[in-house]
Amino acid sequence: MNRRVLRRWVSNGMVGLMILAVIVAVLPLVFILLNLVIKGAGSLSIAFFTRVPVPAGETGGGVANAIVGTLLIVGTASLVGVPVGVGAGIYCAEYPGARLAKLTRFLADVMNGTPSIVVGVFAWTLIVARVRHFSGLAGSCALAMLMIPMVMRTTEELIRLVPHSLREAALALGYPRWRTSLAIVLRTALPGIVTGSLLSIARIAGETAPLLLTALGSQYFSLDITQPMAALPLTVYQYATGPYEEWHRFAWAAALVLILVVLTLSLLARLATGRRFTLNG
Amino acid sequence: MFRVALTIAALAIPILLLFLLLELHSGARLAISRYGLGFVTGSTWDPVAEEFGAFPLIAGTLLSSFLALLIAVPLSLGVAIYITEFAPRVLRQPIAFLIELLAAIPSVVYGLWGIYVLIPILKKFVFPVLRSGLGFLPFFQGPIYGPSMLSASIILAIMIMPFIMSVAREVLIAVPGSQREAALALGATRWEAVMSAIIPYARSGILGAIILGLGRALGETMAVTMLIGNRNAISASLFAPGYTMAAVIANEFSEAATDLHFSALAYVAFLLFLVTVLVNALARLLIWRVARGSGGGKGL
């Protein structure tokens, strides 16, 4: 009898420890979001979104160049990353037995685990070292490369969920294979693919390390993607590690904008399907 | 036509990876021919004297990742077990959602938060307590700096936790309900059922989740660069600054002046790539075994 009580106490004690683990795990999230709002919101103003940075020592200015830079770099990356990723995903789901599908699936997992800084070094040697200057475009290439395996894995997974009977019905009606894939299978899986793509865009929008070696950052407003370009994550990094108090305030505000963009994209993505996303796609 | 287009897209991934390997290798060729494998054991990193050895960087990468795992593994497994086995049904999704949200926060934001919020807290409350309580160990001696190996490891732990939690949770969900029921029917308490029936079944998958977290930690760059102090030395004290492979690339690449310096950094990237590929392949293999249902039951 005594032993049974003890065993029940051990069980309850472990549950208590696990609840403690949940609290400790959620605490940083609450803390980070609160700090961002408290330290960042005060510096947000219309000028923050419409002006470019001023030289150190002066007050005012904004991060318009970085916001536009992020939009351009991430937009260009998505133009390449989403179609290639979706295409590769359809291939792997529609021809699952093909040797190329198995190889691609395995290598996509390898690529998903590759540190983004390594992809940055790759983009540097491939593009920056050859054209001899930093550019936003090189940054887009690095980000696209990070996107492709993420988009590919979610696309494949979602197409697999489309019931086989739908495909058979289309084929039985005399649809050719490619029309079945596009009009029936892809169309059914489309909301999920949109979700996966939005999530990977949210992920790469916050990437900093590869941009350090490619887009480099810039103090000026620029729409020319073949030149060095500012981006929000780079702004956060430069201002956070700089020596001035005013810069730190800027870093918090820029980080708040960045996190709002990322979280909005992630929430939109979830709302698009209501399906729980998996981190490892 | 359609199939050709898809094949090209599918070929993109192997081709890009092959290119990546070749480019990194050719970028590192100068350093490889000069130092060979001695690069891994050399401990001087002096761009001015053009003398490069990566041992402190490699050691710093391994140590920070190991410490991060030490903190993150019990936490994330605790959360994963709690939300698959014990939590009230209405709480399961919200808790998982909140913790996965941690994975959506960009690394540079962790770095910013680490510098201005976490480090002051650690310096004021946590490190002095550790030093006075555990100061007999060499790891907790010496002067307390803000940016240090321990600060970087703590931020890394927060960052990899959602990944380990999410994969471990999927693995635990995949354990058949009959395992749990059998243990409970034999009179086990719920905790004993977890330890005797569920964990053994999911063991290799959980190991896979941990190794996947390790892969993330090894390559994590921005937050570590901002918190580790970037000092190229190995010290026993965890309060002292250190350096990692990813951090040295982020710090020095855009300022490197000589070909040899670039090449040495590319060599570091090449080594980092090889290590993460190995670690990830191992993790995938372990998770895959549980997903296919052949990994479990060995311990029973």
Short mmCIF file of C-alpha atoms in Angstrom, two decimals, chain A residues 4 7-8 10-12 14-15 18-22 24-26 28-29 31-33 35-36 39 83-88 90-92 94-95 98 100 103-104 106-119 121-122 124-126 130 134 145 148-149 152-153 177-178 181-182 202-203 206-209 212-213 216 233 236-237 239-242 248 251-252 255 258-259 262-263 266-267 270 276-280, chain B residues 2-3 5-17 19-21 23-24 26-27 74-79 81-83 86 93 95-113 115-117 121 158 161-163 166-167 169-170 173 186-192 212 215-216 218-222 225-226 230 246 249-251 253-254 262 265-266 269-270 272-273 276-277 280-281 284:
data_model
loop_
_atom_site.label_atom_id
_atom_site.label_comp_id
_atom_site.label_asym_id
_atom_site.label_seq_id
_atom_site.Cartn_x
_atom_site.Cartn_y
_atom_site.Cartn_z
CA ARG A 4 1.56 2.40 -4.27
CA ARG A 7 4.54 5.49 -6.99
CA ARG A 8 1.56 7.77 -7.38
CA VAL A 10 6.43 10.05 -8.20
CA SER A 11 4.01 10.17 -11.11
CA ASN A 12 2.40 13.39 -9.88
CA MET A 14 6.98 14.26 -12.68
CA VAL A 15 3.83 15.83 -14.09
CA MET A 18 6.73 18.84 -16.87
CA ILE A 19 4.29 21.69 -16.23
CA LEU A 20 7.27 23.67 -14.97
CA ALA A 21 9.10 22.85 -18.22
CA VAL A 22 6.16 24.20 -20.22
CA VAL A 24 9.99 27.84 -18.64
CA ALA A 25 9.68 27.13 -22.36
CA VAL A 26 6.91 29.63 -23.00
CA PRO A 28 11.10 33.50 -23.42
CA LEU A 29 8.41 33.97 -26.08
CA PHE A 31 9.39 38.04 -22.68
CA ILE A 32 10.74 38.66 -26.21
CA LEU A 33 7.41 39.87 -27.59
CA ASN A 35 10.29 43.65 -24.79
CA LEU A 36 9.93 44.26 -28.51
CA LYS A 39 11.29 49.08 -26.41
CA PRO A 83 8.06 27.73 -58.61
CA VAL A 84 11.16 25.54 -58.42
CA GLY A 85 10.19 24.22 -54.99
CA VAL A 86 6.59 23.51 -56.03
CA GLY A 87 7.76 21.88 -59.28
CA ALA A 88 10.22 19.63 -57.46
CA ILE A 90 5.01 17.79 -57.58
CA TYR A 91 7.67 15.65 -59.25
CA CYS A 92 8.48 13.80 -56.03
CA GLU A 94 3.67 12.26 -58.70
CA TYR A 95 6.58 9.97 -59.56
CA ALA A 98 11.62 7.46 -59.70
CA LEU A 100 15.52 11.12 -59.05
CA LEU A 103 17.59 11.41 -54.45
CA THR A 104 15.90 14.82 -54.47
CA PHE A 106 17.01 13.00 -49.43
CA LEU A 107 19.08 15.94 -50.66
CA ALA A 108 16.26 18.38 -49.82
CA ASP A 109 16.52 17.23 -46.21
CA VAL A 110 20.29 17.72 -46.35
CA MET A 111 19.80 21.21 -47.77
CA ASN A 112 17.16 22.04 -45.14
CA GLY A 113 19.75 21.33 -42.47
CA THR A 114 22.54 23.31 -44.15
CA PRO A 115 23.41 26.40 -42.08
CA SER A 116 22.30 29.58 -43.81
CA ILE A 117 25.76 31.10 -43.37
CA VAL A 118 27.21 28.28 -45.49
CA VAL A 119 24.70 29.08 -48.24
CA VAL A 121 29.47 31.71 -48.46
CA PHE A 122 28.34 29.73 -51.50
CA TRP A 124 29.54 34.85 -52.26
CA THR A 125 31.98 32.60 -54.13
CA LEU A 126 29.46 31.96 -56.92
CA ARG A 130 32.84 36.75 -59.83
CA PHE A 134 28.07 42.89 -53.32
CA MET A 145 18.30 28.36 -52.24
CA ILE A 148 13.50 25.58 -52.39
CA PRO A 149 13.81 22.56 -50.07
CA MET A 152 9.41 21.31 -51.93
CA ARG A 153 8.85 19.22 -48.80
CA ARG A 177 -1.63 12.79 -66.86
CA TRP A 178 -0.43 16.40 -66.86
CA SER A 181 -1.79 16.71 -62.01
CA LEU A 182 -2.50 20.37 -62.65
CA ALA A 202 8.29 34.27 -43.49
CA ARG A 203 11.31 32.16 -42.58
CA GLY A 206 14.23 37.11 -41.14
CA GLU A 207 17.45 35.54 -42.46
CA THR A 208 20.48 37.70 -41.72
CA ALA A 209 23.63 35.64 -42.04
CA LEU A 212 25.81 39.82 -44.56
CA LEU A 213 27.96 38.17 -47.23
CA LEU A 216 25.89 43.76 -47.38
CA PRO A 233 17.52 42.06 -40.57
CA VAL A 236 18.71 45.29 -36.80
CA TYR A 237 22.17 43.70 -36.67
CA TYR A 239 22.22 49.08 -35.14
CA ALA A 240 22.13 46.54 -32.31
CA THR A 241 25.91 46.05 -32.36
CA GLY A 242 26.68 49.75 -32.87
CA HIS A 248 19.85 50.71 -30.15
CA ALA A 251 17.33 48.40 -33.66
CA TRP A 252 14.40 47.62 -31.36
CA ALA A 255 13.12 44.37 -34.96
CA LEU A 258 10.52 42.64 -38.74
CA ILE A 259 8.74 40.42 -36.25
CA VAL A 262 7.18 37.53 -40.00
CA LEU A 263 4.36 36.77 -37.56
CA SER A 266 2.98 32.95 -40.42
CA LEU A 267 -0.51 33.62 -39.08
CA ARG A 270 -2.04 29.12 -40.88
CA ARG A 276 -0.85 22.76 -38.35
CA PHE A 277 2.50 23.31 -39.97
CA THR A 278 5.54 21.22 -39.29
CA LEU A 279 8.83 22.90 -38.69
CA ASN A 280 10.85 20.35 -40.55
CA PHE B 2 5.04 18.76 -68.29
CA ARG B 3 7.22 16.00 -66.97
CA ALA B 5 9.57 20.89 -66.60
CA LEU B 6 9.05 19.03 -63.34
CA THR B 7 12.21 17.01 -63.84
CA ILE B 8 14.20 20.20 -64.29
CA ALA B 9 12.79 21.57 -61.01
CA ALA B 10 13.56 18.30 -59.24
CA LEU B 11 17.09 18.31 -60.67
CA ALA B 12 17.68 21.80 -59.26
CA ILE B 13 18.26 20.50 -55.74
CA PRO B 14 20.97 17.91 -56.50
CA ILE B 15 22.66 20.32 -58.92
CA LEU B 16 22.66 23.20 -56.42
CA LEU B 17 24.11 20.99 -53.71
CA PHE B 19 27.65 23.26 -56.98
CA LEU B 20 27.74 24.24 -53.33
CA LEU B 21 30.20 21.48 -52.53
CA GLU B 23 32.35 26.07 -54.93
CA LEU B 24 33.17 25.75 -51.24
CA SER B 26 37.44 25.56 -54.74
CA GLY B 27 37.07 28.61 -52.49
CA PRO B 74 15.09 18.03 -20.80
CA LEU B 75 12.87 21.06 -21.37
CA SER B 76 11.69 20.13 -24.84
CA LEU B 77 11.18 16.45 -24.00
CA GLY B 78 9.26 17.46 -20.88
CA VAL B 79 7.00 19.69 -22.93
CA ILE B 81 5.67 14.32 -23.24
CA TYR B 82 3.35 16.62 -21.33
CA ILE B 83 1.38 17.72 -24.38
CA PHE B 86 -0.83 14.47 -19.81
CA GLN B 93 -2.67 22.70 -29.52
CA ILE B 95 0.98 25.09 -26.03
CA ALA B 96 2.45 23.51 -29.15
CA PHE B 97 1.51 26.61 -31.14
CA LEU B 98 3.19 28.99 -28.69
CA ILE B 99 6.41 27.02 -28.62
CA GLU B 100 6.51 26.64 -32.38
CA LEU B 101 6.08 30.40 -32.60
CA LEU B 102 9.53 30.62 -30.98
CA ALA B 103 10.87 29.04 -34.16
CA ALA B 104 9.39 31.85 -36.24
CA ILE B 105 11.41 34.56 -34.46
CA PRO B 106 14.40 35.55 -36.61
CA SER B 107 17.84 34.78 -35.24
CA VAL B 108 18.89 38.42 -35.27
CA VAL B 109 15.97 39.33 -33.00
CA TYR B 110 17.15 36.68 -30.53
CA GLY B 111 20.56 38.33 -30.72
CA LEU B 112 19.14 41.79 -30.01
CA TRP B 113 17.07 40.48 -27.11
CA ILE B 115 22.36 41.54 -25.76
CA TYR B 116 19.99 43.99 -24.10
CA VAL B 117 17.69 41.82 -21.97
CA ILE B 121 19.63 39.46 -16.29
CA ILE B 158 15.90 28.64 -26.47
CA MET B 161 13.95 23.90 -28.23
CA PRO B 162 10.98 24.28 -30.62
CA PHE B 163 12.64 22.03 -33.20
CA SER B 166 8.07 19.50 -32.47
CA VAL B 167 9.84 16.40 -33.83
CA ARG B 169 6.00 15.31 -30.31
CA GLU B 170 5.40 13.85 -33.76
CA ILE B 173 2.09 10.74 -31.37
CA LEU B 186 -0.68 -3.96 -15.88
CA GLY B 187 -1.09 -1.41 -13.10
CA ALA B 188 1.54 1.15 -14.07
CA THR B 189 1.01 4.75 -13.06
CA ARG B 190 0.82 7.16 -15.99
CA TRP B 191 4.45 8.19 -15.53
CA GLU B 192 5.56 4.56 -15.38
CA LEU B 212 18.31 17.41 -35.49
CA GLY B 215 22.39 20.22 -36.39
CA ARG B 216 20.51 23.49 -35.90
CA LEU B 218 25.97 23.85 -34.93
CA GLY B 219 25.06 26.16 -37.80
CA GLU B 220 23.26 28.91 -35.89
CA THR B 221 25.00 32.18 -36.65
CA MET B 222 23.57 35.57 -35.79
CA THR B 225 27.79 35.96 -33.00
CA MET B 226 26.06 38.66 -30.99
CA ASN B 230 33.99 36.54 -30.32
CA ALA B 246 29.64 30.28 -38.01
CA ILE B 249 32.51 33.64 -41.00
CA ALA B 250 29.82 36.22 -40.22
CA ASN B 251 32.31 38.57 -38.57
CA PHE B 253 34.03 37.54 -44.32
CA SER B 254 33.05 40.98 -45.55
CA PHE B 262 38.98 34.28 -47.62
CA LEU B 265 37.00 31.21 -44.01
CA ALA B 266 35.71 29.14 -46.94
CA ALA B 269 32.39 26.89 -44.09
CA PHE B 270 33.31 23.68 -45.92
CA LEU B 272 30.81 23.22 -41.10
CA PHE B 273 28.84 22.00 -44.11
CA THR B 276 25.96 19.40 -40.52
CA VAL B 277 25.34 17.03 -43.45
CA ASN B 280 21.38 15.65 -40.33
CA ALA B 281 21.68 12.42 -42.27
CA ARG B 284 16.82 11.60 -40.57
#
